[in-house]
């Protein structure tokens, strides 16, 4: 039976490290958060980010803009925060209203204030193994893997999902650890080859958003399974992996909820501190 890889205790440990880093900074880091319009999902994220920031000693500056904000006025707002020396990090809450293209807008955040780690300059640094600010979910997955003590050198690692926010940057971070990385996506499933790849995985990471996509019986004996997926099924939240069967075969497995999720906001706060450090240098 697999050991559970729970995010919360690991997040608590990392938060202690963050607190101690903050105590060595010249001033309290400031995170500016922008929400455009009303959205219950965004509001829940804001509440959780604000709470985490404040317990760590990070100032959380919340800016709510109206639903009809244009791209031009949002860019102007971002540029104001860019030139405000008291602000260390900027985050744009999702979802955004239809008139705003996140990909376009997010590139206007200065790379050194891009605490989500999604600016092309920060993503590019991952390729060179030089990134200081990492995208939050891939960073959370790397922390979970690190907590198992497994050496990724030469391991067969299979990543299912190749999104810009999870699968692609994560694959580069794994490569940097000399894992043998296979990236599966819709084309892999379309060719009927997903099972074949998953069966080979000594470490399996799934970030798709389809409940039950990965059958428990496909999991290699003693594999490490990180399930990033979040799916609502009836009144339950489940991942992409059939947990009950997978748990019997894996050596470690993340629960959903309670695995990757609790770590991502902690990774965001770590980025804020990293940004503050870069700006103080
Ligand atoms: P996206 O929808 O952006 O990406 C999903 C990926 O899965 C795409 O690369 C897609 O390929 C691929 N895919 C879709 N169907 C299949 C299939 N049948 N077989 C193989 N690959 C497939 O989602 P995200 O990356 O943003 O998120 C993935 C999941 O992780 C979601 O459930 C999301 O809620 C969750 N998530 C959880 C976080 C957490 O903190 N725990 C944080 C971020 C995300 P293609 O694009 O080619 O169709």
Short mmCIF file of C-alpha atoms and ligand atoms in Angstrom, two decimals:
data_model
loop_
_atom_site.label_atom_id
_atom_site.label_comp_id
_atom_site.label_asym_id
_atom_site.label_seq_id
_atom_site.Cartn_x
_atom_site.Cartn_y
_atom_site.Cartn_z
CA UNK A 1 0.00 0.00 0.00
CA UNK A 2 1.38 3.39 -1.04
CA UNK A 3 2.49 6.08 1.39
CA UNK A 4 0.40 9.21 1.04
CA UNK A 5 2.27 12.25 -0.27
CA UNK A 6 0.36 14.97 1.51
CA UNK A 7 0.92 18.59 0.59
CA UNK A 8 -0.02 20.23 3.88
CA UNK A 9 2.82 19.07 6.16
CA UNK A 10 5.35 19.83 3.44
CA UNK A 11 3.80 23.27 2.90
CA UNK A 12 4.12 23.96 6.66
CA UNK A 13 7.81 23.06 6.57
CA UNK A 14 8.48 25.29 3.54
CA UNK A 15 6.53 28.13 5.17
CA UNK A 16 8.94 28.05 8.11
CA UNK A 17 11.85 28.42 5.67
CA UNK A 18 10.04 31.31 3.94
CA UNK A 19 9.46 33.06 7.30
CA UNK A 20 13.12 32.84 8.13
CA UNK A 21 14.07 34.24 4.69
CA UNK A 22 11.64 37.12 5.18
CA UNK A 23 13.21 37.96 8.52
CA UNK A 24 16.53 38.53 6.74
CA UNK A 25 15.05 40.94 4.16
CA UNK A 26 15.42 44.70 4.58
CA UNK A 27 11.66 45.19 4.32
CA UNK A 28 8.43 43.19 4.29
CA UNK A 29 7.72 41.82 0.76
CA UNK A 30 4.59 43.14 -0.98
CA UNK A 31 2.38 41.09 -3.32
CA UNK A 32 -0.08 43.03 -5.49
CA UNK A 33 -3.07 40.98 -6.62
CA UNK A 34 -5.40 42.09 -9.41
CA UNK A 35 -8.91 40.73 -9.84
CA UNK A 36 -11.03 41.87 -12.78
CA UNK A 37 -14.78 41.68 -12.17
CA UNK A 38 -16.70 39.36 -9.86
CA UNK A 39 -15.98 35.65 -9.72
CA UNK A 40 -16.55 33.24 -6.83
CA UNK A 41 -13.57 31.06 -7.84
CA UNK A 42 -11.16 34.02 -7.99
CA UNK A 43 -12.48 35.28 -4.66
CA UNK A 44 -11.74 31.93 -2.99
CA UNK A 45 -8.15 32.03 -4.31
CA UNK A 46 -7.72 35.62 -3.15
CA UNK A 47 -8.93 34.71 0.35
CA UNK A 48 -6.51 31.80 0.61
CA UNK A 49 -3.57 33.80 -0.81
CA UNK A 50 -4.24 36.71 1.55
CA UNK A 51 -4.39 34.42 4.58
CA UNK A 52 -1.16 32.61 3.64
CA UNK A 53 0.63 35.86 2.82
CA UNK A 54 -0.32 37.46 6.11
CA UNK A 55 0.70 34.48 8.25
CA UNK A 56 4.12 34.60 6.57
CA UNK A 57 4.64 38.35 6.93
CA UNK A 58 3.98 39.28 3.28
CA UNK A 59 1.80 42.34 2.63
CA UNK A 60 -1.12 41.41 0.35
CA UNK A 61 -2.34 44.39 -1.68
CA UNK A 62 -5.67 43.63 -3.33
CA UNK A 63 -6.85 45.59 -6.39
CA UNK A 64 -10.30 44.95 -7.79
CA UNK A 65 -11.02 46.34 -11.24
CA UNK A 66 -14.45 46.54 -12.85
CA UNK A 67 -15.86 43.78 -15.07
CA UNK A 68 -15.68 46.02 -18.16
CA UNK A 69 -11.95 46.84 -17.76
CA UNK A 70 -10.27 46.92 -21.18
CA UNK A 71 -6.92 45.29 -22.02
CA UNK A 72 -5.39 48.74 -22.46
CA UNK A 73 -6.45 49.96 -19.03
CA UNK A 74 -5.33 46.68 -17.40
CA UNK A 75 -1.91 47.04 -19.05
CA UNK A 76 -1.68 50.60 -17.73
CA UNK A 77 -2.55 49.36 -14.26
CA UNK A 78 0.13 46.64 -14.47
CA UNK A 79 2.70 49.20 -15.62
CA UNK A 80 1.87 51.37 -12.61
CA UNK A 81 2.60 48.39 -10.34
CA UNK A 82 5.78 47.63 -12.33
CA UNK A 83 7.17 51.07 -11.62
CA UNK A 84 6.06 51.11 -7.98
CA UNK A 85 9.25 50.21 -6.10
CA UNK A 86 7.29 49.17 -3.00
CA UNK A 87 5.62 46.29 -4.93
CA UNK A 88 7.69 43.10 -5.27
CA UNK A 89 5.27 40.77 -7.03
CA UNK A 90 2.18 41.02 -9.25
CA UNK A 91 -0.43 38.31 -9.77
CA UNK A 92 -3.50 38.43 -12.02
CA UNK A 93 -6.39 36.33 -10.73
CA UNK A 94 -8.15 33.91 -13.08
CA UNK A 95 -10.63 33.70 -14.66
CA UNK A 96 -10.63 36.99 -16.53
CA UNK A 97 -13.60 38.47 -18.43
CA UNK A 98 -13.80 37.50 -22.12
CA UNK A 99 -12.40 40.79 -23.46
CA UNK A 100 -9.03 40.14 -21.76
CA UNK A 101 -6.44 37.69 -23.11
CA UNK A 102 -4.37 36.44 -20.14
CA UNK A 103 -1.42 35.34 -22.28
CA UNK A 104 -1.12 38.78 -23.82
CA UNK A 105 -1.63 40.72 -20.58
CA UNK A 106 0.63 38.64 -18.34
CA UNK A 107 3.65 39.46 -20.54
CA UNK A 108 3.41 43.06 -19.38
CA UNK A 109 4.35 42.11 -15.81
CA UNK A 110 8.09 42.72 -15.34
CA UNK A 111 9.87 39.33 -15.26
CA UNK A 112 11.34 40.16 -11.83
CA UNK A 113 7.81 40.79 -10.49
CA UNK A 114 6.22 37.79 -12.28
CA UNK A 115 5.58 35.66 -9.19
CA UNK A 116 3.58 33.09 -11.17
CA UNK A 117 6.72 32.35 -13.16
CA UNK A 118 4.84 32.41 -16.46
CA UNK A 119 6.58 35.32 -18.24
CA UNK A 120 8.43 34.03 -21.34
CA UNK A 121 11.68 35.34 -19.82
CA UNK A 122 11.18 33.20 -16.70
CA UNK A 123 10.02 30.15 -18.66
CA UNK A 124 13.08 30.61 -20.90
CA UNK A 125 15.42 30.56 -17.90
CA UNK A 126 14.14 27.07 -17.02
CA UNK A 127 15.65 25.85 -20.30
CA UNK A 128 19.04 27.12 -19.13
CA UNK A 129 18.60 25.74 -15.59
CA UNK A 130 18.86 29.30 -14.26
CA UNK A 131 15.30 30.03 -13.13
CA UNK A 132 14.87 31.61 -9.71
CA UNK A 133 11.12 32.11 -10.09
CA UNK A 134 9.36 28.87 -11.07
CA UNK A 135 5.74 28.33 -12.14
CA UNK A 136 3.89 27.36 -8.95
CA UNK A 137 2.36 23.97 -9.83
CA UNK A 138 5.52 22.46 -11.40
CA UNK A 139 7.49 23.77 -8.40
CA UNK A 140 4.99 22.08 -6.05
CA UNK A 141 5.37 18.77 -7.91
CA UNK A 142 9.19 18.99 -7.67
CA UNK A 143 8.93 19.61 -3.91
CA UNK A 144 6.68 16.56 -3.47
CA UNK A 145 9.11 14.40 -5.46
CA UNK A 146 12.04 15.76 -3.49
CA UNK A 147 10.28 14.90 -0.21
CA UNK A 148 10.29 11.19 -1.16
CA UNK A 149 14.11 11.27 -1.26
CA UNK A 150 14.09 9.54 -4.67
CA UNK A 151 16.97 10.34 -7.00
CA UNK A 152 15.47 11.19 -10.39
CA UNK A 153 18.74 10.51 -12.25
CA UNK A 154 17.96 8.08 -15.07
CA UNK A 155 14.42 7.38 -13.80
CA UNK A 156 11.63 6.72 -16.31
CA UNK A 157 9.36 9.70 -15.66
CA UNK A 158 6.10 10.03 -17.57
CA UNK A 159 4.24 13.35 -17.59
CA UNK A 160 0.67 13.23 -18.89
CA UNK A 161 -0.53 16.66 -20.07
CA UNK A 162 1.58 19.25 -21.91
CA UNK A 163 0.00 22.53 -20.89
CA UNK A 164 2.09 25.68 -20.68
CA UNK A 165 1.28 26.07 -17.00
CA UNK A 166 2.03 22.49 -15.82
CA UNK A 167 3.27 19.78 -18.19
CA UNK A 168 5.77 21.67 -20.36
CA UNK A 169 7.70 23.58 -17.66
CA UNK A 170 7.57 20.54 -15.36
CA UNK A 171 9.14 18.35 -18.05
CA UNK A 172 12.08 20.78 -18.28
CA UNK A 173 12.57 20.78 -14.50
CA UNK A 174 12.61 16.97 -14.55
CA UNK A 175 15.12 16.94 -17.41
CA UNK A 176 17.33 19.18 -15.35
CA UNK A 177 17.44 16.35 -12.78
CA UNK A 178 18.52 13.92 -15.54
CA UNK A 179 15.26 11.99 -15.54
CA UNK A 180 14.32 10.23 -18.78
CA UNK A 181 11.18 12.20 -19.50
CA UNK A 182 8.29 11.07 -21.69
CA UNK A 183 5.56 13.63 -22.27
CA UNK A 184 2.11 12.27 -23.15
CA UNK A 185 -0.80 14.34 -24.43
CA UNK A 186 -3.93 14.15 -26.50
CA UNK A 187 -1.91 12.81 -29.46
CA UNK A 188 -0.60 9.95 -27.33
CA UNK A 189 -4.13 9.01 -26.27
CA UNK A 190 -5.35 9.46 -29.85
CA UNK A 191 -2.73 6.97 -31.03
CA UNK A 192 -3.88 4.51 -28.34
CA UNK A 193 -0.45 4.60 -26.64
CA UNK A 194 -1.20 6.20 -23.27
CA UNK A 195 -1.45 2.92 -21.35
CA UNK A 196 1.83 1.65 -22.86
CA UNK A 197 3.73 4.73 -21.64
CA UNK A 198 2.06 4.89 -18.22
CA UNK A 199 2.91 1.22 -17.56
CA UNK A 200 6.63 2.05 -17.94
CA UNK A 201 6.59 4.99 -15.52
CA UNK A 202 8.72 4.74 -12.40
CA UNK A 203 7.43 8.23 -11.66
CA UNK A 204 4.07 9.24 -13.08
CA UNK A 205 2.74 12.80 -13.07
CA UNK A 206 -0.72 13.44 -14.44
CA UNK A 207 -2.08 16.92 -15.18
CA UNK A 208 -5.02 16.61 -17.54
CA UNK A 209 -8.34 17.26 -15.80
CA UNK A 210 -10.18 14.04 -16.72
CA UNK A 211 -11.40 11.86 -13.86
CA UNK A 212 -10.38 8.20 -14.20
CA UNK A 213 -8.18 8.81 -17.28
CA UNK A 214 -5.38 6.74 -15.74
CA UNK A 215 -6.51 3.24 -14.75
CA UNK A 216 -5.15 1.99 -11.44
CA UNK A 217 -4.03 -1.29 -13.01
CA UNK A 218 -1.68 0.61 -15.39
CA UNK A 219 0.47 1.81 -12.49
CA UNK A 220 3.86 0.11 -12.35
CA UNK A 221 4.60 -1.67 -9.05
CA UNK A 222 6.25 0.79 -6.60
CA UNK A 223 5.85 3.80 -8.90
CA UNK A 224 5.58 7.30 -7.47
CA UNK A 225 2.29 8.87 -8.57
CA UNK A 226 1.63 12.60 -8.49
CA UNK A 227 -1.92 13.47 -9.50
CA UNK A 228 -2.28 17.16 -10.34
CA UNK A 229 -5.79 16.83 -11.81
CA UNK A 230 -8.79 18.34 -10.09
CA UNK A 231 -12.22 17.09 -11.17
CA UNK A 232 -15.62 17.49 -9.59
CA UNK A 233 -17.57 14.21 -9.73
CA UNK A 234 -20.96 14.59 -8.05
CA UNK A 235 -20.17 16.22 -4.73
CA UNK A 236 -16.61 14.88 -4.62
CA UNK A 237 -13.27 16.23 -5.86
CA UNK A 238 -11.10 13.57 -7.51
CA UNK A 239 -7.88 13.48 -9.54
CA UNK A 240 -7.12 11.97 -12.95
CA UNK A 241 -5.85 8.65 -11.55
CA UNK A 242 -8.12 5.87 -10.24
CA UNK A 243 -6.93 6.25 -6.67
CA UNK A 244 -8.17 3.06 -4.95
CA UNK A 245 -6.42 0.66 -7.36
CA UNK A 246 -3.39 2.85 -7.92
CA UNK A 247 -2.78 3.14 -4.16
CA UNK A 248 -2.34 -0.64 -3.94
CA UNK A 249 0.46 -0.64 -6.55
CA UNK A 250 2.33 2.63 -6.04
CA UNK A 251 5.04 3.31 -3.43
CA UNK A 252 3.91 6.93 -2.99
CA UNK A 253 0.74 8.64 -4.18
CA UNK A 254 -0.75 12.09 -3.74
CA UNK A 255 -4.33 12.29 -2.43
CA UNK A 256 -6.78 14.55 -4.31
CA UNK A 257 -7.60 16.87 -2.72
CA UNK A 258 -4.70 17.40 -0.33
CA UNK A 259 -1.66 16.59 -2.50
CA UNK A 260 -0.38 19.20 -4.94
CA UNK A 261 -3.09 21.79 -4.18
CA UNK A 262 -2.01 22.88 -0.66
CA UNK A 263 1.54 23.48 -1.90
CA UNK A 264 0.85 25.79 -4.83
CA UNK A 265 0.00 28.87 -2.81
CA UNK A 266 3.13 28.28 -0.70
CA UNK A 267 5.19 28.18 -3.92
CA UNK A 268 3.61 31.51 -4.92
CA UNK A 269 4.73 33.04 -1.62
CA UNK A 270 8.22 31.62 -2.07
CA UNK A 271 8.33 33.36 -5.45
CA UNK A 272 7.32 36.65 -3.82
CA UNK A 273 10.30 36.36 -1.46
CA UNK A 274 12.59 35.37 -4.34
CA UNK A 275 11.35 38.42 -6.30
CA UNK A 276 11.97 40.70 -3.31
CA UNK A 277 15.49 39.28 -2.99
CA UNK A 278 16.20 39.84 -6.71
CA UNK A 279 14.98 43.42 -6.45
CA UNK A 280 17.05 44.16 -3.34
CA UNK A 281 20.23 42.93 -5.00
P1 LIG B 1 -5.06 22.15 -19.57
O1 LIG B 1 -6.46 21.87 -19.96
O2 LIG B 1 -4.41 23.41 -19.96
O3 LIG B 1 -4.13 20.96 -20.07
C1 LIG B 1 -4.54 19.64 -20.06
C2 LIG B 1 -3.54 18.81 -20.80
O4 LIG B 1 -4.00 17.47 -20.88
C3 LIG B 1 -3.33 19.28 -22.23
O5 LIG B 1 -1.95 19.19 -22.50
C4 LIG B 1 -4.12 18.27 -23.06
O6 LIG B 1 -3.58 18.06 -24.34
C5 LIG B 1 -3.93 17.02 -22.23
N1 LIG B 1 -4.99 16.04 -22.47
C6 LIG B 1 -6.31 16.25 -22.62
N2 LIG B 1 -6.96 15.08 -22.79
C7 LIG B 1 -6.02 14.12 -22.75
C8 LIG B 1 -6.06 12.72 -22.89
N3 LIG B 1 -7.19 12.06 -23.08
N4 LIG B 1 -4.88 12.04 -22.80
C9 LIG B 1 -3.71 12.68 -22.60
N5 LIG B 1 -3.62 14.01 -22.46
C10 LIG B 1 -4.76 14.73 -22.54
O7 LIG B 1 -5.04 21.97 -17.99
P2 LIG B 1 -3.95 22.43 -16.88
O8 LIG B 1 -2.61 21.95 -17.25
O9 LIG B 1 -4.16 23.84 -16.56
O10 LIG B 1 -4.49 21.57 -15.65
C11 LIG B 1 -4.57 20.15 -15.70
C12 LIG B 1 -5.32 19.66 -14.48
O11 LIG B 1 -4.59 20.03 -13.32
C13 LIG B 1 -6.72 20.27 -14.30
O12 LIG B 1 -7.55 19.32 -13.70
C14 LIG B 1 -6.48 21.42 -13.34
O13 LIG B 1 -7.64 21.71 -12.59
C15 LIG B 1 -5.41 20.82 -12.46
N6 LIG B 1 -4.55 21.82 -11.81
C16 LIG B 1 -4.33 21.65 -10.48
C17 LIG B 1 -3.53 22.52 -9.80
C18 LIG B 1 -3.30 22.29 -8.35
O14 LIG B 1 -2.88 23.19 -7.66
N7 LIG B 1 -3.50 21.07 -7.85
C19 LIG B 1 -2.92 23.68 -10.46
C20 LIG B 1 -3.12 23.69 -11.90
C21 LIG B 1 -3.94 22.81 -12.53
P3 LIG B 1 -4.06 19.02 -25.59
O15 LIG B 1 -3.78 20.42 -25.13
O16 LIG B 1 -3.18 18.59 -26.67
O17 LIG B 1 -5.51 18.76 -25.74
#
